[in-house]
Amino acid sequence: MLEFSKYKLLTFDCYGTLIDWDTSISNIVQPWLVEMRSQVPPDLVVSTFALMQAKHQQMRPTLLYPEVLRRSWRDIEEQFGWDENLARADEFARSVPSWRPFADTIESLQYLSRHFALGILSNVDNASLSGTLRALEVPFLFTVTAEDVASYKPGEPHFDVAFQEAARHGIDKSEILHTAQSKHHDIAPGNRLGLTTIWVNRRHGKKGTGATLAATANPSLTVNSLAELVDLHRSAQGASQPVSLSQ
């Protein structure tokens, strides 16, 4: 069990951890699959997206995220032999603000914000993240985007800037808990940098890794949801009856 009282800042990956991008992307592409009379299941589209996204992020770290999405959708069309559809590519590129939080995200963040400063390290652009922040309903001490650092995780520039931002507020790296669903993008680089990490295994009980890539990493703590993290913190604070938030 982590000694939560040692930490002042809780940083999050956003998409996949706070935002249910697997379901959100599936909901976007499902009507398109029906229109195309395609037998490709949405979860295969999502896992293919993970590969295409990673390719473009590695090839062009300065490419803004909407363009990563646009090019990834074109690659998906080619992969499955679908006709090119520029309107769908454009809609996909603009879709991030419509991706919805997990059911436990907002209530969990509201609780955690009473005990920690909060930050976000995200692989999107500033405009896309701003739409998401309005839906999350809690203040963040700082955010770091791929646009800010001209790099995509699992590269380390996000973390370097986060350490600098934390230091400006008197918070040492040893007082940061980095919390994420993706071992590839977050937990593995966190291990390399000596961060205390919490793996939120959002896909527990499901096959595959969804919109992220598989990786080997060693989190300091594993939970299946933010609600579980809240319950652990409440228990550590001495609450006699931890209350589970909606899953």
Coordinates of C-alpha atoms in Angstrom, one line a residue:
M1 CA 0.0 0.0 0.0
L2 CA 1.3 3.5 -0.8
E3 CA 1.8 6.0 1.9
F4 CA -0.5 8.6 0.4
S5 CA 0.5 11.3 2.9
K6 CA 4.0 11.5 1.3
Y7 CA 2.5 12.9 -2.0
K8 CA 1.3 16.3 -2.9
L9 CA 0.7 16.1 -6.6
L10 CA -1.4 13.5 -8.6
T11 CA -0.7 13.7 -12.3
F12 CA -2.8 11.9 -14.8
D13 CA -2.7 10.7 -18.3
C14 CA -6.0 11.8 -19.7
Y15 CA -7.3 9.7 -22.6
G16 CA -7.7 6.1 -21.5
T17 CA -7.4 7.0 -17.9
L18 CA -9.9 9.8 -17.3
I19 CA -11.6 9.6 -20.7
D20 CA -13.0 6.4 -22.1
W21 CA -11.5 6.7 -25.5
D22 CA -12.0 3.0 -26.4
T23 CA -15.8 3.3 -26.1
S24 CA -15.8 6.8 -27.5
I25 CA -13.9 5.8 -30.6
S26 CA -16.1 2.7 -31.0
N27 CA -19.2 4.9 -30.8
I28 CA -17.9 7.2 -33.5
V29 CA -17.0 4.4 -36.0
Q30 CA -19.9 2.1 -35.4
P31 CA -22.3 4.0 -37.6
W32 CA -19.7 4.2 -40.3
L33 CA -19.2 0.4 -40.2
V34 CA -23.0 0.0 -40.6
E35 CA -23.0 2.5 -43.6
M36 CA -20.1 0.5 -45.2
R37 CA -21.7 -2.8 -44.4
S38 CA -18.4 -3.8 -42.9
Q39 CA -18.0 -6.9 -40.7
V40 CA -14.9 -5.5 -39.0
P41 CA -15.7 -5.2 -35.3
P42 CA -15.3 -1.8 -33.6
D43 CA -12.7 -3.2 -31.1
L44 CA -10.5 -4.2 -34.1
V45 CA -10.7 -0.7 -35.5
V46 CA -9.7 0.7 -32.1
S47 CA -6.6 -1.6 -31.8
T48 CA -5.7 -0.8 -35.4
F49 CA -5.9 2.8 -34.5
A50 CA -3.4 2.3 -31.7
L51 CA -0.8 1.1 -34.2
M52 CA -1.5 3.8 -36.8
Q53 CA -1.5 6.5 -34.2
A54 CA 1.9 5.3 -32.7
K55 CA 3.4 5.3 -36.2
H56 CA 2.5 8.9 -36.9
Q57 CA 3.5 10.1 -33.5
Q58 CA 6.9 8.5 -33.8
M59 CA 7.5 9.7 -37.4
R60 CA 6.4 13.3 -36.8
P61 CA 6.5 14.3 -33.1
T62 CA 5.6 17.9 -33.9
L63 CA 2.4 16.8 -35.8
L64 CA -0.6 18.2 -34.0
Y65 CA -3.0 15.5 -32.7
P66 CA -6.0 16.3 -35.0
E67 CA -3.7 15.6 -37.9
V68 CA -2.5 12.4 -36.2
L69 CA -6.1 11.3 -36.0
R70 CA -6.8 12.3 -39.6
R71 CA -3.9 10.4 -41.0
S72 CA -4.6 7.4 -38.7
W73 CA -8.1 7.2 -40.1
R74 CA -6.9 7.2 -43.6
D75 CA -4.5 4.4 -42.7
I76 CA -7.3 2.4 -41.1
E77 CA -9.3 2.8 -44.4
E78 CA -6.4 1.4 -46.3
Q79 CA -5.8 -1.4 -43.9
F80 CA -9.4 -2.7 -44.2
G81 CA -9.8 -1.9 -47.9
W82 CA -12.4 0.8 -47.4
D83 CA -12.9 3.7 -49.8
E84 CA -11.3 6.9 -48.8
N85 CA -13.8 9.2 -47.1
L86 CA -12.4 12.7 -46.3
A87 CA -15.5 13.7 -44.3
R88 CA -15.0 10.8 -41.9
A89 CA -11.3 11.6 -41.6
D90 CA -12.2 15.2 -40.7
E91 CA -14.8 14.2 -38.3
F92 CA -12.4 11.8 -36.6
A93 CA -9.8 14.5 -36.4
R94 CA -12.2 16.8 -34.6
S95 CA -13.7 14.2 -32.3
V96 CA -11.6 14.5 -29.1
P97 CA -13.8 17.0 -27.2
S98 CA -16.7 14.6 -27.7
W99 CA -14.9 11.7 -26.0
R100 CA -16.6 11.0 -22.7
P101 CA -15.2 10.5 -19.2
F102 CA -15.5 7.1 -17.5
A103 CA -18.5 7.0 -15.1
D104 CA -16.3 7.3 -12.0
T105 CA -14.0 10.1 -13.3
I106 CA -15.6 13.3 -12.3
E107 CA -16.7 12.2 -8.8
S108 CA -13.2 10.7 -8.2
L109 CA -11.4 13.8 -9.3
Q110 CA -13.6 15.9 -7.1
Y111 CA -12.6 13.8 -4.1
L112 CA -8.9 13.6 -5.0
S113 CA -8.7 17.4 -5.7
R114 CA -9.5 17.9 -2.0
H115 CA -6.3 15.9 -1.0
F116 CA -3.8 16.5 -3.9
A117 CA -2.9 19.1 -6.5
L118 CA -3.8 17.6 -9.9
G119 CA -2.0 17.7 -13.2
I120 CA -2.5 16.3 -16.7
L121 CA 0.2 14.9 -19.1
S122 CA -1.6 14.3 -22.4
N123 CA -0.7 13.3 -25.9
V124 CA -3.1 15.7 -27.5
D125 CA -3.1 19.3 -28.6
N126 CA -4.2 22.3 -26.5
A127 CA -7.5 22.9 -28.3
S128 CA -8.6 19.3 -28.0
L129 CA -7.7 19.2 -24.3
S130 CA -9.5 22.4 -23.6
G131 CA -12.7 20.8 -24.7
T132 CA -12.1 17.9 -22.4
L133 CA -11.2 20.0 -19.4
R134 CA -14.6 21.7 -19.5
A135 CA -16.2 18.3 -19.0
L136 CA -13.9 17.3 -16.1
E137 CA -15.2 20.0 -13.8
V138 CA -12.1 20.3 -11.5
P139 CA -9.1 22.6 -11.6
F140 CA -5.7 21.4 -12.5
L141 CA -2.5 22.9 -11.3
F142 CA -1.0 22.5 -14.8
T143 CA -1.4 20.6 -18.0
V144 CA 1.3 19.4 -20.4
T145 CA 0.3 18.5 -24.0
A146 CA 2.1 17.1 -26.9
E147 CA 1.7 20.5 -28.6
D148 CA 3.5 22.2 -25.6
V149 CA 6.6 19.9 -25.8
A150 CA 6.6 19.0 -29.5
S151 CA 6.8 15.3 -28.5
Y152 CA 4.6 12.4 -27.7
K153 CA 4.8 10.0 -24.8
P154 CA 6.4 7.6 -24.1
G155 CA 9.1 10.2 -24.8
E156 CA 10.2 12.0 -21.7
P157 CA 9.6 15.8 -22.5
H158 CA 6.1 15.7 -20.9
F159 CA 7.6 14.4 -17.7
D160 CA 10.5 16.9 -17.8
V161 CA 8.1 19.8 -18.1
A162 CA 5.9 18.4 -15.4
F163 CA 8.8 18.2 -13.0
Q164 CA 9.6 21.8 -13.7
E165 CA 6.0 22.9 -13.2
A166 CA 5.8 20.9 -9.9
A167 CA 9.1 22.5 -8.7
R168 CA 7.7 26.0 -9.4
H169 CA 5.0 25.1 -6.8
G170 CA 7.5 23.7 -4.3
I171 CA 6.7 20.0 -5.2
D172 CA 9.6 17.6 -5.5
K173 CA 9.5 14.7 -8.0
S174 CA 9.4 12.3 -5.0
E175 CA 6.1 13.9 -4.1
I176 CA 4.4 13.1 -7.4
L177 CA 2.1 10.2 -8.0
H178 CA 1.7 9.6 -11.8
T179 CA -1.6 7.8 -12.6
A180 CA -2.3 6.2 -16.0
Q181 CA -4.0 3.4 -17.9
S182 CA -1.2 3.0 -20.5
K183 CA 1.9 1.1 -19.5
H184 CA 3.4 1.9 -22.8
H185 CA 2.9 5.7 -22.7
D186 CA 3.1 6.4 -19.0
I187 CA 4.1 3.6 -16.6
A188 CA 7.2 2.5 -18.5
P189 CA 8.7 6.0 -18.8
G190 CA 7.6 6.7 -15.2
N191 CA 9.7 3.6 -14.2
R192 CA 12.7 4.9 -16.2
L193 CA 12.4 8.3 -14.5
G194 CA 12.0 7.0 -10.9
L195 CA 8.4 8.1 -10.5
T196 CA 5.9 6.5 -8.2
T197 CA 3.2 5.3 -10.6
I198 CA -0.3 4.0 -10.3
W199 CA -1.6 1.8 -13.1
V200 CA -5.4 2.2 -13.6
N201 CA -6.2 -1.1 -15.3
R202 CA -9.3 0.2 -17.1
R203 CA -9.4 -2.9 -19.4
H204 CA -9.4 -5.5 -16.6
G205 CA -11.4 -8.5 -17.8
K206 CA -11.1 -7.5 -21.4
K207 CA -8.8 -8.9 -24.1
G208 CA -6.1 -6.7 -25.7
T209 CA -4.9 -3.2 -24.9
G210 CA -7.5 -1.2 -26.8
A211 CA -6.3 2.2 -28.1
T212 CA -2.8 1.8 -26.6
L213 CA 0.1 -0.5 -27.2
A214 CA 1.2 -3.4 -25.0
A215 CA 4.3 -2.8 -22.8
T216 CA 6.0 -4.3 -19.8
A217 CA 6.2 -2.0 -16.8
N218 CA 6.1 -2.2 -13.0
P219 CA 3.6 0.2 -11.4
S220 CA 3.9 1.0 -7.7
L221 CA 0.2 0.3 -7.3
T222 CA -2.5 -1.2 -9.5
V223 CA -6.2 -0.4 -9.3
N224 CA -9.0 -1.2 -11.7
S225 CA -10.7 2.2 -11.5
L226 CA -10.4 5.6 -10.0
A227 CA -13.2 4.7 -7.7
E228 CA -10.9 2.0 -6.3
L229 CA -8.1 4.5 -5.8
V230 CA -10.5 6.7 -3.9
D231 CA -11.5 3.9 -1.7
L232 CA -7.9 3.0 -0.9
H233 CA -7.2 6.6 -0.1
R234 CA -10.3 6.9 2.1
S235 CA -9.2 3.7 3.9
A236 CA -5.7 5.0 4.4
Q237 CA -7.2 8.2 5.9
G238 CA -8.9 6.1 8.5
A239 CA -12.5 6.2 7.2
S240 CA -14.3 3.2 8.7
Q241 CA -16.5 2.6 5.7
P242 CA -14.9 3.3 2.3
V243 CA -17.6 4.3 -0.1
S244 CA -17.3 2.9 -3.7
L245 CA -18.1 5.4 -6.4
S246 CA -20.1 4.4 -9.4
Q247 CA -18.1 2.3 -11.8

